[in-house]
Short mmCIF file of C-alpha atoms in Angstrom, two decimals:
data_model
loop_
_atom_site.label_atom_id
_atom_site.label_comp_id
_atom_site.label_asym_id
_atom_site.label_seq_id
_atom_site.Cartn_x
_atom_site.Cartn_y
_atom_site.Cartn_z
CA UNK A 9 11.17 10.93 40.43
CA UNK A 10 7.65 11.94 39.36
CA UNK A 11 5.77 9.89 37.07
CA UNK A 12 6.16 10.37 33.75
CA UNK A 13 3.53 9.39 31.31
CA UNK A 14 3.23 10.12 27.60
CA UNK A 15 0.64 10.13 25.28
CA UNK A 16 0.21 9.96 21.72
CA UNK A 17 -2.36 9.26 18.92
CA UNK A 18 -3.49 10.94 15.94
CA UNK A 19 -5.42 14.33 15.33
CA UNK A 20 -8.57 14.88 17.04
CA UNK A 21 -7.71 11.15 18.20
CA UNK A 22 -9.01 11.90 21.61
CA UNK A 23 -5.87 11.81 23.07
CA UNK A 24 -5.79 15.35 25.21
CA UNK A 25 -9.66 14.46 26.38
CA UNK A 26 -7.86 10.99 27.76
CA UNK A 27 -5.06 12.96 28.88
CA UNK A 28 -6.80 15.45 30.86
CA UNK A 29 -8.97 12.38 32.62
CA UNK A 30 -5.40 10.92 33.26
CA UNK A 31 -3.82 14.02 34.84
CA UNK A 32 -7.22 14.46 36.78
CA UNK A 33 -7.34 11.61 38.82
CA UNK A 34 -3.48 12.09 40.15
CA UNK A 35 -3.74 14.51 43.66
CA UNK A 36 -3.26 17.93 43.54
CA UNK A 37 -4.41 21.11 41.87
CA UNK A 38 -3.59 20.12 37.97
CA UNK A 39 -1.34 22.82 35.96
CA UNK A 40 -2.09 23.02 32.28
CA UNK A 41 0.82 23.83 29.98
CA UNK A 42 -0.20 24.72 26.98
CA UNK A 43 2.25 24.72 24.17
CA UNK A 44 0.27 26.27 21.40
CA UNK A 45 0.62 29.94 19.73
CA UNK A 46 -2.68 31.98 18.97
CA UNK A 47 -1.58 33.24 15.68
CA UNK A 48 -4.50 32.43 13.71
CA UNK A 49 -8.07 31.94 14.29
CA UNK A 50 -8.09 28.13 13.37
CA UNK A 51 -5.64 27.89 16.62
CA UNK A 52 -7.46 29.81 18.78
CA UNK A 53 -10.94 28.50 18.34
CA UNK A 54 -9.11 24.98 19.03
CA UNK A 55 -7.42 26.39 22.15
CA UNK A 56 -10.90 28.21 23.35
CA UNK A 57 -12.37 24.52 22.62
CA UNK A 58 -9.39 22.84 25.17
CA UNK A 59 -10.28 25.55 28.13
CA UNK A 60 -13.35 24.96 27.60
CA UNK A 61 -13.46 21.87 28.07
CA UNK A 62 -11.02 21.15 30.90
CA UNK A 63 -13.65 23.81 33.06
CA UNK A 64 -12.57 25.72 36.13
CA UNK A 65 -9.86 24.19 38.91
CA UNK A 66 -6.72 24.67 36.55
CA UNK A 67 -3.99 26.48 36.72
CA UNK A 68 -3.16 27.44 32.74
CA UNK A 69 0.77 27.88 31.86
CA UNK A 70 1.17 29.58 27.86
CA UNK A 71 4.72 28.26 27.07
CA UNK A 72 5.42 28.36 23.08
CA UNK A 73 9.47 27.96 23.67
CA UNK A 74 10.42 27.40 27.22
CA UNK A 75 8.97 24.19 27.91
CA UNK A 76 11.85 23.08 30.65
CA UNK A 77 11.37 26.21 32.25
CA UNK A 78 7.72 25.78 32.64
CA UNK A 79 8.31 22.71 33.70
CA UNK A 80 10.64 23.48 36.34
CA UNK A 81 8.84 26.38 38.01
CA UNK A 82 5.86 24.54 38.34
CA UNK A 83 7.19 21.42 39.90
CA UNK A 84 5.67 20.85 43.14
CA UNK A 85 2.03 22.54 42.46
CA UNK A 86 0.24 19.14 41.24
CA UNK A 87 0.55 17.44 38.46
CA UNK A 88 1.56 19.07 34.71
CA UNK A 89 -0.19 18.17 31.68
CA UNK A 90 2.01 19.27 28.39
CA UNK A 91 -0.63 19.93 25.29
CA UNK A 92 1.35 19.23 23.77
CA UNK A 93 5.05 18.34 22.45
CA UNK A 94 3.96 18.50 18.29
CA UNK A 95 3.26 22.56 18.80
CA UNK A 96 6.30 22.65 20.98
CA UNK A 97 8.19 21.45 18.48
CA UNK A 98 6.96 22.79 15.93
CA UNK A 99 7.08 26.22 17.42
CA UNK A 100 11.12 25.73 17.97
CA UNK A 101 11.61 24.40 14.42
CA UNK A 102 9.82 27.58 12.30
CA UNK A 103 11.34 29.94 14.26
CA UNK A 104 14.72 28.27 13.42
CA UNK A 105 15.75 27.42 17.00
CA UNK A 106 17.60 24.13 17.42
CA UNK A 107 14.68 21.82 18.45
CA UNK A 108 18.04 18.60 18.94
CA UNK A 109 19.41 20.03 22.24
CA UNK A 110 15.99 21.38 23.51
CA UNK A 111 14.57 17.57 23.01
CA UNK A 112 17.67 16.35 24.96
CA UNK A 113 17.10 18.89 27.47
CA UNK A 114 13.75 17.91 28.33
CA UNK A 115 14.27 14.47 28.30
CA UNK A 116 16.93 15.44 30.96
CA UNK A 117 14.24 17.84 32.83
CA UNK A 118 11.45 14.60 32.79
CA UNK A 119 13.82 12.94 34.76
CA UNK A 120 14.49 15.71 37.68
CA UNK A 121 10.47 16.30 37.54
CA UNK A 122 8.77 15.55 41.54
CA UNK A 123 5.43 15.60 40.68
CA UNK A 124 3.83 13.66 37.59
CA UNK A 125 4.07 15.00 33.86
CA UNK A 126 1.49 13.66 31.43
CA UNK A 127 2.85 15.15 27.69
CA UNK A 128 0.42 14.59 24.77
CA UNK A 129 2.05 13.94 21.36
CA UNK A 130 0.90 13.40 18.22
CA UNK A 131 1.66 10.23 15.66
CA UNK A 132 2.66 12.28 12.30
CA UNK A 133 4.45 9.59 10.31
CA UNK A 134 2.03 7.25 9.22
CA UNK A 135 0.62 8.47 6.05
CA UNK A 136 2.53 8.89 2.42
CA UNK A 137 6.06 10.92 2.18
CA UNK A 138 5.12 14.41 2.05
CA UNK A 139 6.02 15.92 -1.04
CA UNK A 140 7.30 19.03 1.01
CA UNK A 141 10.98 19.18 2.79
CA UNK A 142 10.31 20.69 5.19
CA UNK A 143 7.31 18.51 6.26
CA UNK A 144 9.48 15.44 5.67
CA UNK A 145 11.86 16.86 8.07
CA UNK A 146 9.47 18.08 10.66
CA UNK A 147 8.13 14.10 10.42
CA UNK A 148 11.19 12.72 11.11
CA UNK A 149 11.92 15.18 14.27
CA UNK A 150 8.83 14.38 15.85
CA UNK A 151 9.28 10.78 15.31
CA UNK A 152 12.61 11.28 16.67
CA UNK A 153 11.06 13.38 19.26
CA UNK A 154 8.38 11.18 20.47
CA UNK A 155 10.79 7.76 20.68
CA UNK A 156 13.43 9.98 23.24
CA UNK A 157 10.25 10.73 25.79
CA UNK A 158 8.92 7.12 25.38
CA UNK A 159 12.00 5.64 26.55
CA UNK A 160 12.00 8.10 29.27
CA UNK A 161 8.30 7.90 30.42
CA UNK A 162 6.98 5.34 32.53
CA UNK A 163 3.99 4.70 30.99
CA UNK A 164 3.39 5.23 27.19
CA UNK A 165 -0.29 5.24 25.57
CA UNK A 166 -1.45 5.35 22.18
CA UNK A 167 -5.22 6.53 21.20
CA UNK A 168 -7.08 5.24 19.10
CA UNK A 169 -10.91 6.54 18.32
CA UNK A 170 -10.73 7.95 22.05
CA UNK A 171 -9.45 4.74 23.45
CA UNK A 172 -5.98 4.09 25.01
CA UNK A 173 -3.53 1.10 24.01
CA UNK A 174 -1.02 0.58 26.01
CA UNK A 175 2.44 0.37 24.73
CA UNK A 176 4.28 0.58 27.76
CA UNK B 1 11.16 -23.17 7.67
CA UNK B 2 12.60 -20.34 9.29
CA UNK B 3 11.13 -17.89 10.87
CA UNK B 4 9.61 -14.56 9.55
CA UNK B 5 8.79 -11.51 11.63
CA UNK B 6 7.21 -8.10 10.20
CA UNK B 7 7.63 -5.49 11.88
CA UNK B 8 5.56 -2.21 10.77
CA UNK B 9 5.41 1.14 11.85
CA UNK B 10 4.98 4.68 10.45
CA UNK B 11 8.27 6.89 9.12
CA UNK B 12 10.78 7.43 12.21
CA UNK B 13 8.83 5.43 15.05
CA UNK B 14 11.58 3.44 15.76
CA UNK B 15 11.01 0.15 13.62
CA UNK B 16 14.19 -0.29 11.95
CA UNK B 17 16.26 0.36 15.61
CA UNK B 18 14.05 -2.13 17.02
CA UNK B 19 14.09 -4.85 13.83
CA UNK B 20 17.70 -4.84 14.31
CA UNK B 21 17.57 -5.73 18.09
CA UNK B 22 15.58 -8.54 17.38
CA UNK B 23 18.42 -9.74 14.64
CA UNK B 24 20.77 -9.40 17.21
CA UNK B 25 19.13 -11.53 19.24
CA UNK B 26 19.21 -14.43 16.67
CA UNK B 27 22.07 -17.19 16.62
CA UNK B 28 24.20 -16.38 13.53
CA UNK B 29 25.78 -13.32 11.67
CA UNK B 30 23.49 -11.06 10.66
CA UNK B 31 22.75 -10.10 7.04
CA UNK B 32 21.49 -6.84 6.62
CA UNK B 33 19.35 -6.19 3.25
CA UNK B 34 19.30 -2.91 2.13
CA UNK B 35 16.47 -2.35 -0.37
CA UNK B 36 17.46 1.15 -0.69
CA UNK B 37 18.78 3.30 -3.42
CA UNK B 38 21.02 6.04 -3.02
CA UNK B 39 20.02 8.57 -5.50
CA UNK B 40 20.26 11.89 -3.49
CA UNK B 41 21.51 13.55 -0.46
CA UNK B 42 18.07 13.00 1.78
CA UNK B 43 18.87 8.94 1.07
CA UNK B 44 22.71 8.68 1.63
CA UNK B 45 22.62 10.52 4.99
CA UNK B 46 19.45 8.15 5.90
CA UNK B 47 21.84 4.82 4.39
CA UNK B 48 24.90 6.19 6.18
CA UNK B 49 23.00 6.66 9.55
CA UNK B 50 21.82 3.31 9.28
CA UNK B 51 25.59 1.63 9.01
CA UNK B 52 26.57 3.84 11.71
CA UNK B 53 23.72 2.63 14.38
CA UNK B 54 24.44 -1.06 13.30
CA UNK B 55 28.13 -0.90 13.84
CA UNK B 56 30.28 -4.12 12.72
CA UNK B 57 29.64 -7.68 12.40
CA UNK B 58 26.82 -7.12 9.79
CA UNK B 59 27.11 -8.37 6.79
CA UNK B 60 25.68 -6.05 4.13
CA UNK B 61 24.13 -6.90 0.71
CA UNK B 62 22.52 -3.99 -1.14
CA UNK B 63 19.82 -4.94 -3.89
CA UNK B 64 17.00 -2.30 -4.90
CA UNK B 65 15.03 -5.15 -7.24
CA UNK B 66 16.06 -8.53 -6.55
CA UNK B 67 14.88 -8.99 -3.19
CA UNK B 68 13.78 -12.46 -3.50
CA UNK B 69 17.43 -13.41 -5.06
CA UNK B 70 18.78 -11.92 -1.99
CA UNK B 71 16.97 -13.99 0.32
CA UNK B 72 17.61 -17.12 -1.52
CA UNK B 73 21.62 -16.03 -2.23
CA UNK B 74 21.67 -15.72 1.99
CA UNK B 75 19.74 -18.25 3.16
CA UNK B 76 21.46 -20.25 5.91
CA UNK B 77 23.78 -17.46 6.32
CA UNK B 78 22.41 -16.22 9.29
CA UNK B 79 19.68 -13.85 10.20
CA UNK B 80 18.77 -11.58 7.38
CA UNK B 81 17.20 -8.05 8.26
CA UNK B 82 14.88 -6.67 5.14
CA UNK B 83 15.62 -2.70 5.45
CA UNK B 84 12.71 -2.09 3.89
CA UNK B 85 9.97 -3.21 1.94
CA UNK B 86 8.36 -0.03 1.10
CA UNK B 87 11.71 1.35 -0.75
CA UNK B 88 11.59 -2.37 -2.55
CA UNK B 89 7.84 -1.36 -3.10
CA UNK B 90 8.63 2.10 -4.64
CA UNK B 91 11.79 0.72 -6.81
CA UNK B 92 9.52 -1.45 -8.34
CA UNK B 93 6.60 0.69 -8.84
CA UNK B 94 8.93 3.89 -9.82
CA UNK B 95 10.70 2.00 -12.62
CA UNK B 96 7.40 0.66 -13.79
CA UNK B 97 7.74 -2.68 -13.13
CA UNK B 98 5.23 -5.35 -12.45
CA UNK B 99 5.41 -5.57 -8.31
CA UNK B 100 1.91 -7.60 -7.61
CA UNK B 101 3.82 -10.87 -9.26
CA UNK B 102 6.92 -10.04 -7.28
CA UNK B 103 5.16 -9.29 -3.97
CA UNK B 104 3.68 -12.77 -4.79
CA UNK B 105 6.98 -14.79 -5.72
CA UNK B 106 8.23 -13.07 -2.32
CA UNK B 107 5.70 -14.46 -0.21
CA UNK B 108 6.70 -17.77 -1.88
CA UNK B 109 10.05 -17.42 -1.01
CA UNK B 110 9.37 -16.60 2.52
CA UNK B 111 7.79 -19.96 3.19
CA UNK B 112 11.09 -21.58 1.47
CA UNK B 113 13.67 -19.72 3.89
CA UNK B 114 15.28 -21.98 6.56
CA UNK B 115 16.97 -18.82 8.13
CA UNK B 116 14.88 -16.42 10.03
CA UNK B 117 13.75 -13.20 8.03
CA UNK B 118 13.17 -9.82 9.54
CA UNK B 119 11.29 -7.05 7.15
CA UNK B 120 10.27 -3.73 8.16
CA UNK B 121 7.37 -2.17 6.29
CA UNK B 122 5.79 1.06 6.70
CA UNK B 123 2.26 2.24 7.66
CA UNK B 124 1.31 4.60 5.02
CA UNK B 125 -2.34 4.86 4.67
CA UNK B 126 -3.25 6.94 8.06
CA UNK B 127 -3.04 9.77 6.91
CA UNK B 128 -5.53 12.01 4.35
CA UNK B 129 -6.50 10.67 1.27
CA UNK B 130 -3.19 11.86 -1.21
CA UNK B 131 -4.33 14.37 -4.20
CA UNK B 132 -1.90 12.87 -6.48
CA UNK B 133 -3.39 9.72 -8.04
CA UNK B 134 0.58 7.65 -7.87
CA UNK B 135 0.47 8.49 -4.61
CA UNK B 136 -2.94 7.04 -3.65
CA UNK B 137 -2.37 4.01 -5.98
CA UNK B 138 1.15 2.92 -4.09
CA UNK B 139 -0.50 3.59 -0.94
CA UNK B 140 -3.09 0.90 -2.31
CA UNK B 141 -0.16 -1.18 -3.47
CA UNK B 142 1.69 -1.11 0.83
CA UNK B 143 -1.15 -1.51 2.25
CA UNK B 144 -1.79 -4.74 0.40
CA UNK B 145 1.76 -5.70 0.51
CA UNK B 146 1.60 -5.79 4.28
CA UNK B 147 -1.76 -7.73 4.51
CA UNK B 148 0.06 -10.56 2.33
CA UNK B 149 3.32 -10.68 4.24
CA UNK B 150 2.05 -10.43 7.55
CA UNK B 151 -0.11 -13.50 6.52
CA UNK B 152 2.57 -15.60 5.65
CA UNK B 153 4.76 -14.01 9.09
CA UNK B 154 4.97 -16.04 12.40
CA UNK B 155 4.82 -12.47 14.20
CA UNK B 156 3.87 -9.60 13.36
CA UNK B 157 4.67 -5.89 15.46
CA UNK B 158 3.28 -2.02 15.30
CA UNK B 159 5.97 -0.03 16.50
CA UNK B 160 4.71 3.24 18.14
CA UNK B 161 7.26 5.42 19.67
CA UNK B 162 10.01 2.88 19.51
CA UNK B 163 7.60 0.68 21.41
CA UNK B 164 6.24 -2.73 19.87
CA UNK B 165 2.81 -3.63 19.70
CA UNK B 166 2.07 -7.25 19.51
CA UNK B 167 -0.51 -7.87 16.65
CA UNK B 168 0.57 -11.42 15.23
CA UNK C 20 -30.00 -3.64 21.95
CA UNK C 21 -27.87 -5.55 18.75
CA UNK C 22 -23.77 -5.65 19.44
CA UNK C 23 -22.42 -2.57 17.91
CA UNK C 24 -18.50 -3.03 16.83
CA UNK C 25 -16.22 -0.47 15.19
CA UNK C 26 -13.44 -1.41 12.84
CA UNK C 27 -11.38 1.06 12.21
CA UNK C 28 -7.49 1.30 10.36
CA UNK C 29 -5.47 3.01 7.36
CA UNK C 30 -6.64 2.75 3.90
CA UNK C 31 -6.30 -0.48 2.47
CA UNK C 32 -5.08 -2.01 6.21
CA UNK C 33 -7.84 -5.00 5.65
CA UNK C 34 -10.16 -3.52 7.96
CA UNK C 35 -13.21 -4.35 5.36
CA UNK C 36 -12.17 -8.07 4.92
CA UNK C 37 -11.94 -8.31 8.33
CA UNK C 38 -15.03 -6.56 9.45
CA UNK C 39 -17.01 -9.32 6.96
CA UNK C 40 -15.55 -12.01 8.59
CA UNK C 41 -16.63 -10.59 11.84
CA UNK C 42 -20.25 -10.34 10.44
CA UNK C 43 -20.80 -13.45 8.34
CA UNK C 44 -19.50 -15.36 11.52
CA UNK C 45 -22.78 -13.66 13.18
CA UNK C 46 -26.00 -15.70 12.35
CA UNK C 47 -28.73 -14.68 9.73
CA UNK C 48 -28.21 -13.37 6.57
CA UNK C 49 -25.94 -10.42 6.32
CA UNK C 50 -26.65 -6.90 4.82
CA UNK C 51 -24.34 -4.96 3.45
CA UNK C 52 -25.06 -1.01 3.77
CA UNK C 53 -22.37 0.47 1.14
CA UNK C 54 -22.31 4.28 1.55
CA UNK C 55 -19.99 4.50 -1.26
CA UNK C 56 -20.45 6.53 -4.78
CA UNK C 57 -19.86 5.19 -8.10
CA UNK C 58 -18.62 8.57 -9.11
CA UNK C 59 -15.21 7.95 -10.86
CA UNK C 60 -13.76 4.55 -12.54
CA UNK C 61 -11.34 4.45 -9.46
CA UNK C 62 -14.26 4.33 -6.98
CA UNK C 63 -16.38 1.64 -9.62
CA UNK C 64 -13.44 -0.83 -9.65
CA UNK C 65 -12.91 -0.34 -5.80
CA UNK C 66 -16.58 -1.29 -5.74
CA UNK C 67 -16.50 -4.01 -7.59
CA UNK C 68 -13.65 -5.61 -6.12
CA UNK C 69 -15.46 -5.28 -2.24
CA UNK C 70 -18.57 -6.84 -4.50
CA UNK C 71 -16.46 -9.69 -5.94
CA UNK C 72 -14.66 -10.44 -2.68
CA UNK C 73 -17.87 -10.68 -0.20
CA UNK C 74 -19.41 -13.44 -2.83
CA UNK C 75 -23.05 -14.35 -3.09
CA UNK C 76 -25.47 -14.67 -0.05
CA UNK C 77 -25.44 -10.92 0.94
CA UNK C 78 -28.05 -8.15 0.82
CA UNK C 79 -26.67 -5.12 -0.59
CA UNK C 80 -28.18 -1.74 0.37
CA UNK C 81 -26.36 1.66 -1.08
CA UNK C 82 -26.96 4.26 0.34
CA UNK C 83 -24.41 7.18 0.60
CA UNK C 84 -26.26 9.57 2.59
CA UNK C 85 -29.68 8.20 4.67
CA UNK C 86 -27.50 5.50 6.62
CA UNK C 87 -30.07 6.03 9.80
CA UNK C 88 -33.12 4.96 7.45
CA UNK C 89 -30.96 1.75 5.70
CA UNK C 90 -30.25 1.01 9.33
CA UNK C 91 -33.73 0.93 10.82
CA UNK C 92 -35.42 -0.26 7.50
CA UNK C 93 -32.77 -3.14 7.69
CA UNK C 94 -33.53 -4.20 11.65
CA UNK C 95 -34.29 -7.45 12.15
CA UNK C 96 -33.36 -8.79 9.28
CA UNK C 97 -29.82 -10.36 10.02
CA UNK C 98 -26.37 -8.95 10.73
CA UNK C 99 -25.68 -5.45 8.92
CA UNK C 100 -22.29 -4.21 7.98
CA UNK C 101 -21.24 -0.59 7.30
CA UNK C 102 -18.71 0.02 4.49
CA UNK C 103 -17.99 2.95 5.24
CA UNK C 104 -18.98 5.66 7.89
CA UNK C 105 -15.72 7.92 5.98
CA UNK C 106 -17.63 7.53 2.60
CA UNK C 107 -20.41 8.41 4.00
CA UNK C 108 -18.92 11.49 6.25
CA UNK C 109 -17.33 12.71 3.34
CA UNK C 110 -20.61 12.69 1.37
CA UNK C 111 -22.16 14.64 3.49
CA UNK C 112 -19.72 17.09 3.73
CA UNK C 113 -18.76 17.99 -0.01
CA UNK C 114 -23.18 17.94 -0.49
CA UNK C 115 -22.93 20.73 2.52
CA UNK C 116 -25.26 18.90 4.87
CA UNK C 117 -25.05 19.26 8.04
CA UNK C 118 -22.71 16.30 9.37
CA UNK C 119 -23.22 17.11 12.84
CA UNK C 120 -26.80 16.63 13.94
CA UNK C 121 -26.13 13.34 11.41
CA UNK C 122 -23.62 11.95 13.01
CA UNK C 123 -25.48 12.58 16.79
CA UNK C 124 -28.42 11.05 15.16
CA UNK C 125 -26.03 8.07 13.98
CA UNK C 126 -25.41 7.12 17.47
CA UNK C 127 -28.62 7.39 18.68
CA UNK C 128 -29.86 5.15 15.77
CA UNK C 129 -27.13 2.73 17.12
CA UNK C 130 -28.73 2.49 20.81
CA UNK C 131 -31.86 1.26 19.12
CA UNK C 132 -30.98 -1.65 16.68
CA UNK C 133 -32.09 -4.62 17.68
CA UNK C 134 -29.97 -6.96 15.11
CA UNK C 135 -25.60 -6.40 14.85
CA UNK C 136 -24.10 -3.40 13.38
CA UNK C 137 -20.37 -3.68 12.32
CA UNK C 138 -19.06 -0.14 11.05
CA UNK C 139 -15.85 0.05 8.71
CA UNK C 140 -14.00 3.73 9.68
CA UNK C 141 -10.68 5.02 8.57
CA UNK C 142 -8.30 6.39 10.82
CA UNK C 143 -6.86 9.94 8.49
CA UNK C 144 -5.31 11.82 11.58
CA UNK C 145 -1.94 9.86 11.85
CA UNK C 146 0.02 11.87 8.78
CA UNK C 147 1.02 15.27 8.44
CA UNK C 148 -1.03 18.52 9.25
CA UNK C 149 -2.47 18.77 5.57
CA UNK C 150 -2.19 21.90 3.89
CA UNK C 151 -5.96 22.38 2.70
CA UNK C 152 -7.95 23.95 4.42
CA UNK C 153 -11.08 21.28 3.47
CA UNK C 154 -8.77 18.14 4.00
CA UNK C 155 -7.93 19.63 7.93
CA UNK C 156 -11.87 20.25 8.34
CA UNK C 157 -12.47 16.20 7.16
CA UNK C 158 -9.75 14.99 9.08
CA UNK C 159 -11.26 16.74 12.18
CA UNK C 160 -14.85 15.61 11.59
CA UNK C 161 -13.65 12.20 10.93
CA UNK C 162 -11.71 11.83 14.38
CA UNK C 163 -14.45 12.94 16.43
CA UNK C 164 -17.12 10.72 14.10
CA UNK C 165 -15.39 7.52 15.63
CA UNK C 166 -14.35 8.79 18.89
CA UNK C 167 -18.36 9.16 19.17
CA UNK C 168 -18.89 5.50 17.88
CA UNK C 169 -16.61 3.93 19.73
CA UNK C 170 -17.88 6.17 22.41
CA UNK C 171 -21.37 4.13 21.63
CA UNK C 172 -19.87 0.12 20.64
CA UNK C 173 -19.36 -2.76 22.60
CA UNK C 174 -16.04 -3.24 20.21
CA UNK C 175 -13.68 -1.39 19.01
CA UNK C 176 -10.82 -2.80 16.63
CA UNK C 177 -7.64 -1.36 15.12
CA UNK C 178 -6.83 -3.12 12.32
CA UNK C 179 -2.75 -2.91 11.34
CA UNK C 180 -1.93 -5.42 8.31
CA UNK C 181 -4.99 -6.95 8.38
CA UNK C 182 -4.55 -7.83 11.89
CA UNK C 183 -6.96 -6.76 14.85
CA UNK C 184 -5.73 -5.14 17.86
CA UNK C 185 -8.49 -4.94 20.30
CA UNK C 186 -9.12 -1.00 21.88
CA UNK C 187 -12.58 -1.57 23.67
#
């Protein structure tokens, strides 16, 4: 099985810039998937920023939805980088698609994976009860969402002000 | 005097799953305190998940105020489980009573306990600073309510994606 | 060059206790740079607590927006802490400066002091996406702010419950 590694931190945390370093030193041309919808201009100056950044030498994969198919057609090329599982999940849950058996699906797909995944995730649950439903609910998903990859990654890292702590 | 782990985390990362596993490691039958109050729908499918994941062989005393009762009432029971101290926090604060003396009298009665004592807290204060000046001043109020219990615990633990941090 | 160490956590997490231990156990007499501003009450008694807590024996410096000048007119003259670099972010920001060339001039201010600088930062990123428009444009700032001092320190802490957990 390839290796799976997740990690997760806060916004603008650092935690794609330490992901990216992570997925470049494994062999093999990397592929970028990247999980986020261009449907405002706030989104895509941040996506322009990512590209940008990253430079040339990647292959780029725009998945909103069909993360485990992404996943699965790419296995094989080098190693994936997800960016990341919060806009994947978010994506499934405003469009009213049911995010439960997509998370178990991918946790099964991680595990039939050759080459190495590195997903990026972000830590949503640490400030004060959101006053809004559905923001309470899309809280406790991610939570959710980020404890079933943990337990299926290999290595788990949490960033902090750019730096990585490892938690498993 | 008995031991007295906190374990801390933000909202769904796992720290009540993994509080319980280190009950059930404990000699003893466990004694599961359940500071919370089941006022509306969100809160009795939260309480009814919880029973459900514990399964049997708990035994389970419910008290919203009288936390440090609780503790005394089940001490030398077996291990007690404190499910958690930011509803205790918010009961107290949301029917206007005075909660620095209590948070006080309850680090007192943690160094009196010859059981162990598990409490889960959250981490609230990550986030942006709340609008809403309640919400800013209990955020004030956890935050300080950790500091003093994880003083007076043996170990303290950051969960982060169901994983534990060591920080005590 | 002077040791340059980063404390960073949630509001009220203890980061600012700890940070003053971590300078008053440096020798020489310390300075305290507060970028805060007595604006409101809230902010006065906040003040006035940190005051009251770090006792006689301390220089006190405010300055909410020059922190390059209070840092090179303080050189030399013993241990200097920074309470806070999100005070003084946020000043900036709501007086429309420019936070940017600031914040690059920060660090390069850092490279050059000869006596310890121990910076108090808040981590804001780990709740949900806020709604405001402003409040996503701080959070943002504020991420990168102390992934570029950390970037530049010889220390980095994460302080959970008034504990530290060491990043760099």
């Amino acid at each position: 099985m390839g290796q799976v590694i997740l990690v997760t931190g806060g916004a603008r945390s650092g935690k794609s810039r330490h992901a990216e370093a992570r997925v470049r030193a494994l062999p093999g041309q990397p592929v970028y998937i990247a999980t986020a919808r261009a449907d405002d201009d706030e989104m895509r100056a941040r996506i322009a920023h990512h590209i940008d950044r990253r430079g040339s030498g990647w292959i780029t994969v725009e998945e909103p939805f069909d993360l485990i198919g992404a996943l699965d057609r790419s296995d094989g090329q080098g190693p994936r980088l997800v960016d990341c599982l919060t806009l994947w999940l978010s994506n499934l849950m405003f469009d009213d698609r049911a995010w439960e058996p997509e998370a178990e699906a991918l946790v099964a797909a991680l595990a039939r994976q050759a080459s190495p995944v590195i997903l990026v995730s972000n830590e949503v649950g640490m400030g004060i009860v959101p006053a809004n439903a559905l923001a309470r609910a899309f809280r406790d998903a991610q939570g959710w969402l980020n404890q079933r990859v943990a337990e299926a990654a290999d290595e788990v890292e949490f960033v902090v002000s750019g730096l990585p702590l490892k938690v498993k």
